[in-house]
Amino acid sequence: MSNFDATKLLREDLNDFPPYSMGHVPLAELDSLVKLDLNENTYGPSPKALAAVAQMRHYHRYVGQQELREAIARYVGVGVEHIVTSNGADEMIDLVQRMFLNHGDAIVDCPPSFEMYAFFARVNGARIVRVPRREDFSVDVDAVEKAISDFRFQISDSANPTAESLISKLQSPKLVFLANPNNPDGMMIPPADVERLLALPALLVLDEAYAEFAGQSYAARVPTQSNLIVLRTFSKWAGLASLRVGYCIAPQAIAAKILQCKAPENVNAAGNVAARASLDDLEYLHANVRRIVAERERLAGEFGKLGFLQPLPSRANFLFCRVLGRDARQIHDALAGHGILIRAFGAPRLREYIRIAIGTPEENETVLKALREM
Ligand SMILES: Cc1ncc(COP(=O)(O)O)c(C=O)c1O
């Protein structure tokens, strides 16, 4: 019997790979918490979606995704040939990268932002060109332009004389990943900046996970813009986070390539019927989106009055607040003591900030009461 140690065959570039941690709350405890740490939709799925999952009788069959793609295409207002569905938007980040990145190719990431862009780039053996956001969390478009257009120049200008030999192998970054609105700050990229990014010789991947709360999307632009992919999800506005349904709107040839290469049943049947039922219950779900947006604006005002929180203007379903004169981690821990989960950050640049998803008016009152007592 062979006792060959197969761990020796593992990719060495994945040594020391830090896992993505979301924290874990046992299912049994979910109902006793005010859970505002992961930007979920506190109102949950539409009753029609829950009924569709319960009534579905074909979980023993492979159901395909054609009808789901067609329903999404109608919702977004583009042809079905532009739509590809995925196991959450997360999987689509991975799929898009795998379609474009050879080992050693680069993406542009603009931290602080959603961490899965860099996470999957590492898994896919890609390089990450980091273009940090400005002090106010806006995208430094000048620096992104430089990272793309002047890339060869930067390399040949390097102090390392052997870099010259690398130039032929190194390409300028292929993909630019930007969330719009961004997570964690909730702010949008000004339209003029999006135009500058679209003018670059790269593919712009706009992650619109929170588009329904912002009331704005670039999806309709995709059919006439050959270097734009828009990512969307049912996790936030439709409250289906753990059913895992995401999708992209991509130029036809790119969508066809992803369809050709992805696992055929990557969206499970429960997610599939729930997503379709959600699209049949837009009035209900959009009413919840409006409630969340109204509460976001009310809470931003109330947080501002506390004297130690400075909320940034958010277009998403959460508020990102600068903590003044206090310790953000202590606020996080004190709220946890009241059964309220919010997000604090380890990264040095974010240590003075907290992020709080918008709950129901009752949940938000619980948060406000706890904060006022601090
Ligand atoms: C910007 C952004 N994109 C994508 C996702 C993940 O979406 P999904 O649940 O569809 O994988 C999140 C989740 O927090 C997010 O904040």
mmCIF file of N, CA and C and ligand atoms in Angstrom, residues 20 22 37-40 86-93 113-117 120 178-184 207-210 231-236 240-247 317-318 355, ligand 1:
data_model
loop_
_atom_site.group_PDB
_atom_site.id
_atom_site.type_symbol
_atom_site.label_atom_id
_atom_site.label_comp_id
_atom_site.label_asym_id
_atom_site.label_seq_id
_atom_site.Cartn_x
_atom_site.Cartn_y
_atom_site.Cartn_z
ATOM 1 N N TYR A 20 -10.941 33.260 4.484
ATOM 2 C CA TYR A 20 -11.892 34.354 4.663
ATOM 3 C C TYR A 20 -12.798 33.988 5.826
ATOM 4 N N MET A 22 -15.989 34.746 8.343
ATOM 5 C CA MET A 22 -17.227 35.512 8.485
ATOM 6 C C MET A 22 -17.733 35.470 9.923
ATOM 7 N N ASP A 37 -24.072 42.485 11.270
ATOM 8 C CA ASP A 37 -22.632 42.454 10.987
ATOM 9 C C ASP A 37 -22.294 42.108 9.543
ATOM 10 N N LEU A 38 -23.227 41.501 8.792
ATOM 11 C CA LEU A 38 -22.859 40.999 7.458
ATOM 12 C C LEU A 38 -23.708 41.585 6.326
ATOM 13 N N ASN A 39 -24.321 42.716 6.567
ATOM 14 C CA ASN A 39 -25.088 43.416 5.512
ATOM 15 C C ASN A 39 -26.209 42.559 4.934
ATOM 16 N N GLU A 40 -26.783 41.700 5.791
ATOM 17 C CA GLU A 40 -27.904 40.875 5.332
ATOM 18 C C GLU A 40 -29.189 41.705 5.328
ATOM 19 N N SER A 86 -24.889 32.285 -10.946
ATOM 20 C CA SER A 86 -23.786 31.703 -10.167
ATOM 21 C C SER A 86 -24.216 31.455 -8.734
ATOM 22 N N ASN A 87 -23.358 30.723 -8.030
ATOM 23 C CA ASN A 87 -23.589 30.404 -6.623
ATOM 24 C C ASN A 87 -23.224 31.624 -5.781
ATOM 25 N N GLY A 88 -24.103 32.609 -5.793
ATOM 26 C CA GLY A 88 -23.790 33.897 -5.175
ATOM 27 C C GLY A 88 -22.884 34.704 -6.091
ATOM 28 N N ALA A 89 -22.802 36.013 -5.820
ATOM 29 C CA ALA A 89 -21.883 36.857 -6.592
ATOM 30 C C ALA A 89 -20.445 36.406 -6.355
ATOM 31 N N ASP A 90 -20.177 35.853 -5.184
ATOM 32 C CA ASP A 90 -18.826 35.364 -4.882
ATOM 33 C C ASP A 90 -18.310 34.427 -5.977
ATOM 34 N N GLU A 91 -19.147 33.455 -6.337
ATOM 35 C CA GLU A 91 -18.663 32.502 -7.346
ATOM 36 C C GLU A 91 -18.400 33.210 -8.664
ATOM 37 N N MET A 92 -19.191 34.238 -8.973
ATOM 38 C CA MET A 92 -18.985 34.924 -10.247
ATOM 39 C C MET A 92 -17.661 35.699 -10.255
ATOM 40 N N ILE A 93 -17.248 36.206 -9.086
ATOM 41 C CA ILE A 93 -15.931 36.867 -9.008
ATOM 42 C C ILE A 93 -14.849 35.864 -9.416
ATOM 43 N N SER A 113 -12.053 47.524 0.253
ATOM 44 C CA SER A 113 -13.228 47.148 -0.519
ATOM 45 C C SER A 113 -13.579 45.718 -0.166
ATOM 46 N N PHE A 114 -14.485 45.127 -0.933
ATOM 47 C CA PHE A 114 -14.890 43.755 -0.668
ATOM 48 C C PHE A 114 -13.663 42.853 -0.841
ATOM 49 N N GLU A 115 -13.415 42.024 0.154
ATOM 50 C CA GLU A 115 -12.127 41.324 0.178
ATOM 51 C C GLU A 115 -12.040 40.136 -0.773
ATOM 52 N N MET A 116 -13.169 39.717 -1.338
ATOM 53 C CA MET A 116 -13.123 38.508 -2.172
ATOM 54 C C MET A 116 -12.407 38.717 -3.515
ATOM 55 N N TYR A 117 -12.266 39.966 -3.950
ATOM 56 C CA TYR A 117 -11.548 40.179 -5.219
ATOM 57 C C TYR A 117 -10.098 39.714 -5.063
ATOM 58 N N PHE A 120 -9.850 35.710 -4.229
ATOM 59 C CA PHE A 120 -9.868 34.797 -5.374
ATOM 60 C C PHE A 120 -8.648 35.013 -6.273
ATOM 61 N N LEU A 178 -14.303 46.836 -8.847
ATOM 62 C CA LEU A 178 -14.802 47.930 -8.007
ATOM 63 C C LEU A 178 -16.243 47.653 -7.593
ATOM 64 N N ALA A 179 -16.515 47.831 -6.318
ATOM 65 C CA ALA A 179 -17.888 47.677 -5.835
ATOM 66 C C ALA A 179 -18.565 49.039 -5.883
ATOM 67 N N ASN A 180 -19.822 49.048 -6.372
ATOM 68 C CA ASN A 180 -20.556 50.297 -6.545
ATOM 69 C C ASN A 180 -22.023 50.097 -6.182
ATOM 70 N N PRO A 181 -22.476 50.478 -4.965
ATOM 71 C CA PRO A 181 -21.741 51.141 -3.889
ATOM 72 C C PRO A 181 -20.649 50.228 -3.325
ATOM 73 N N ASN A 182 -19.659 50.883 -2.708
ATOM 74 C CA ASN A 182 -18.548 50.102 -2.150
ATOM 75 C C ASN A 182 -18.898 49.565 -0.770
ATOM 76 N N ASN A 183 -18.340 48.414 -0.472
ATOM 77 C CA ASN A 183 -18.354 47.853 0.865
ATOM 78 C C ASN A 183 -16.904 47.957 1.351
ATOM 79 N N PRO A 184 -16.586 48.609 2.446
ATOM 80 C CA PRO A 184 -17.446 48.921 3.578
ATOM 81 C C PRO A 184 -18.043 50.325 3.630
ATOM 82 N N ASP A 207 -19.133 45.620 -9.248
ATOM 83 C CA ASP A 207 -19.897 44.754 -8.345
ATOM 84 C C ASP A 207 -21.048 45.565 -7.753
ATOM 85 N N GLU A 208 -22.248 45.276 -8.242
ATOM 86 C CA GLU A 208 -23.441 46.021 -7.806
ATOM 87 C C GLU A 208 -24.294 45.193 -6.845
ATOM 88 N N ALA A 209 -23.641 44.582 -5.865
ATOM 89 C CA ALA A 209 -24.369 43.752 -4.893
ATOM 90 C C ALA A 209 -25.466 44.566 -4.186
ATOM 91 N N TYR A 210 -25.246 45.880 -4.047
ATOM 92 C CA TYR A 210 -26.191 46.726 -3.299
ATOM 93 C C TYR A 210 -26.977 47.670 -4.214
ATOM 94 N N LEU A 231 -21.801 42.730 -11.748
ATOM 95 C CA LEU A 231 -22.146 41.609 -10.866
ATOM 96 C C LEU A 231 -23.332 41.995 -9.999
ATOM 97 N N ARG A 232 -24.273 41.086 -9.857
ATOM 98 C CA ARG A 232 -25.438 41.338 -8.999
ATOM 99 C C ARG A 232 -25.721 40.096 -8.156
ATOM 100 N N THR A 233 -26.615 40.234 -7.189
ATOM 101 C CA THR A 233 -26.920 39.125 -6.292
ATOM 102 C C THR A 233 -28.348 39.236 -5.757
ATOM 103 N N PHE A 234 -28.908 38.091 -5.363
ATOM 104 C CA PHE A 234 -30.199 38.073 -4.658
ATOM 105 C C PHE A 234 -29.993 38.086 -3.144
ATOM 106 N N SER A 235 -28.725 38.130 -2.696
ATOM 107 C CA SER A 235 -28.442 38.003 -1.258
ATOM 108 C C SER A 235 -28.972 39.174 -0.451
ATOM 109 N N LYS A 236 -28.907 40.380 -1.004
ATOM 110 C CA LYS A 236 -29.168 41.580 -0.203
ATOM 111 C C LYS A 236 -30.618 42.052 -0.366
ATOM 112 N N LEU A 240 -31.911 36.512 0.141
ATOM 113 C CA LEU A 240 -31.643 35.088 -0.112
ATOM 114 C C LEU A 240 -30.171 34.738 0.126
ATOM 115 N N ALA A 241 -29.517 35.414 1.074
ATOM 116 C CA ALA A 241 -28.049 35.275 1.219
ATOM 117 C C ALA A 241 -27.597 33.813 1.271
ATOM 118 N N SER A 242 -28.297 32.975 2.041
ATOM 119 C CA SER A 242 -27.780 31.610 2.179
ATOM 120 C C SER A 242 -28.331 30.656 1.123
ATOM 121 N N LEU A 243 -29.186 31.134 0.225
ATOM 122 C CA LEU A 243 -29.570 30.287 -0.909
ATOM 123 C C LEU A 243 -28.590 30.446 -2.072
ATOM 124 N N ARG A 244 -27.749 31.480 -2.007
ATOM 125 C CA ARG A 244 -26.629 31.633 -2.923
ATOM 126 C C ARG A 244 -27.044 31.780 -4.382
ATOM 127 N N VAL A 245 -27.638 32.892 -4.733
ATOM 128 C CA VAL A 245 -27.942 33.156 -6.141
ATOM 129 C C VAL A 245 -27.362 34.504 -6.539
ATOM 130 N N GLY A 246 -26.403 34.457 -7.422
ATOM 131 C CA GLY A 246 -25.830 35.677 -7.982
ATOM 132 C C GLY A 246 -25.849 35.572 -9.488
ATOM 133 N N TYR A 247 -25.427 36.626 -10.153
ATOM 134 C CA TYR A 247 -25.359 36.570 -11.613
ATOM 135 C C TYR A 247 -24.479 37.694 -12.120
ATOM 136 N N ASN A 317 -27.191 49.127 2.174
ATOM 137 C CA ASN A 317 -28.069 48.775 3.295
ATOM 138 C C ASN A 317 -27.305 48.734 4.613
ATOM 139 N N PHE A 318 -26.289 49.580 4.707
ATOM 140 C CA PHE A 318 -25.497 49.658 5.933
ATOM 141 C C PHE A 318 -24.938 51.064 6.077
ATOM 142 N N ARG A 355 -19.092 49.268 11.002
ATOM 143 C CA ARG A 355 -20.106 49.170 9.943
ATOM 144 C C ARG A 355 -21.327 48.469 10.531
HETATM 145 C C1 LIG B 1 -19.674 44.147 -2.530
HETATM 146 C C2 LIG B 1 -20.134 42.746 -2.346
HETATM 147 N N1 LIG B 1 -20.123 41.901 -3.375
HETATM 148 C C3 LIG B 1 -20.536 40.625 -3.245
HETATM 149 C C4 LIG B 1 -20.971 40.128 -2.040
HETATM 150 C C5 LIG B 1 -21.342 38.684 -1.928
HETATM 151 O O1 LIG B 1 -22.561 38.410 -2.481
HETATM 152 P P1 LIG B 1 -23.108 36.928 -2.545
HETATM 153 O O2 LIG B 1 -23.806 36.641 -1.253
HETATM 154 O O3 LIG B 1 -24.055 36.960 -3.697
HETATM 155 O O4 LIG B 1 -21.948 36.000 -2.781
HETATM 156 C C6 LIG B 1 -21.003 40.968 -0.928
HETATM 157 C C7 LIG B 1 -21.470 40.453 0.378
HETATM 158 O O5 LIG B 1 -21.333 41.019 1.402
HETATM 159 C C8 LIG B 1 -20.564 42.300 -1.076
HETATM 160 O O6 LIG B 1 -20.533 43.156 -0.041
#
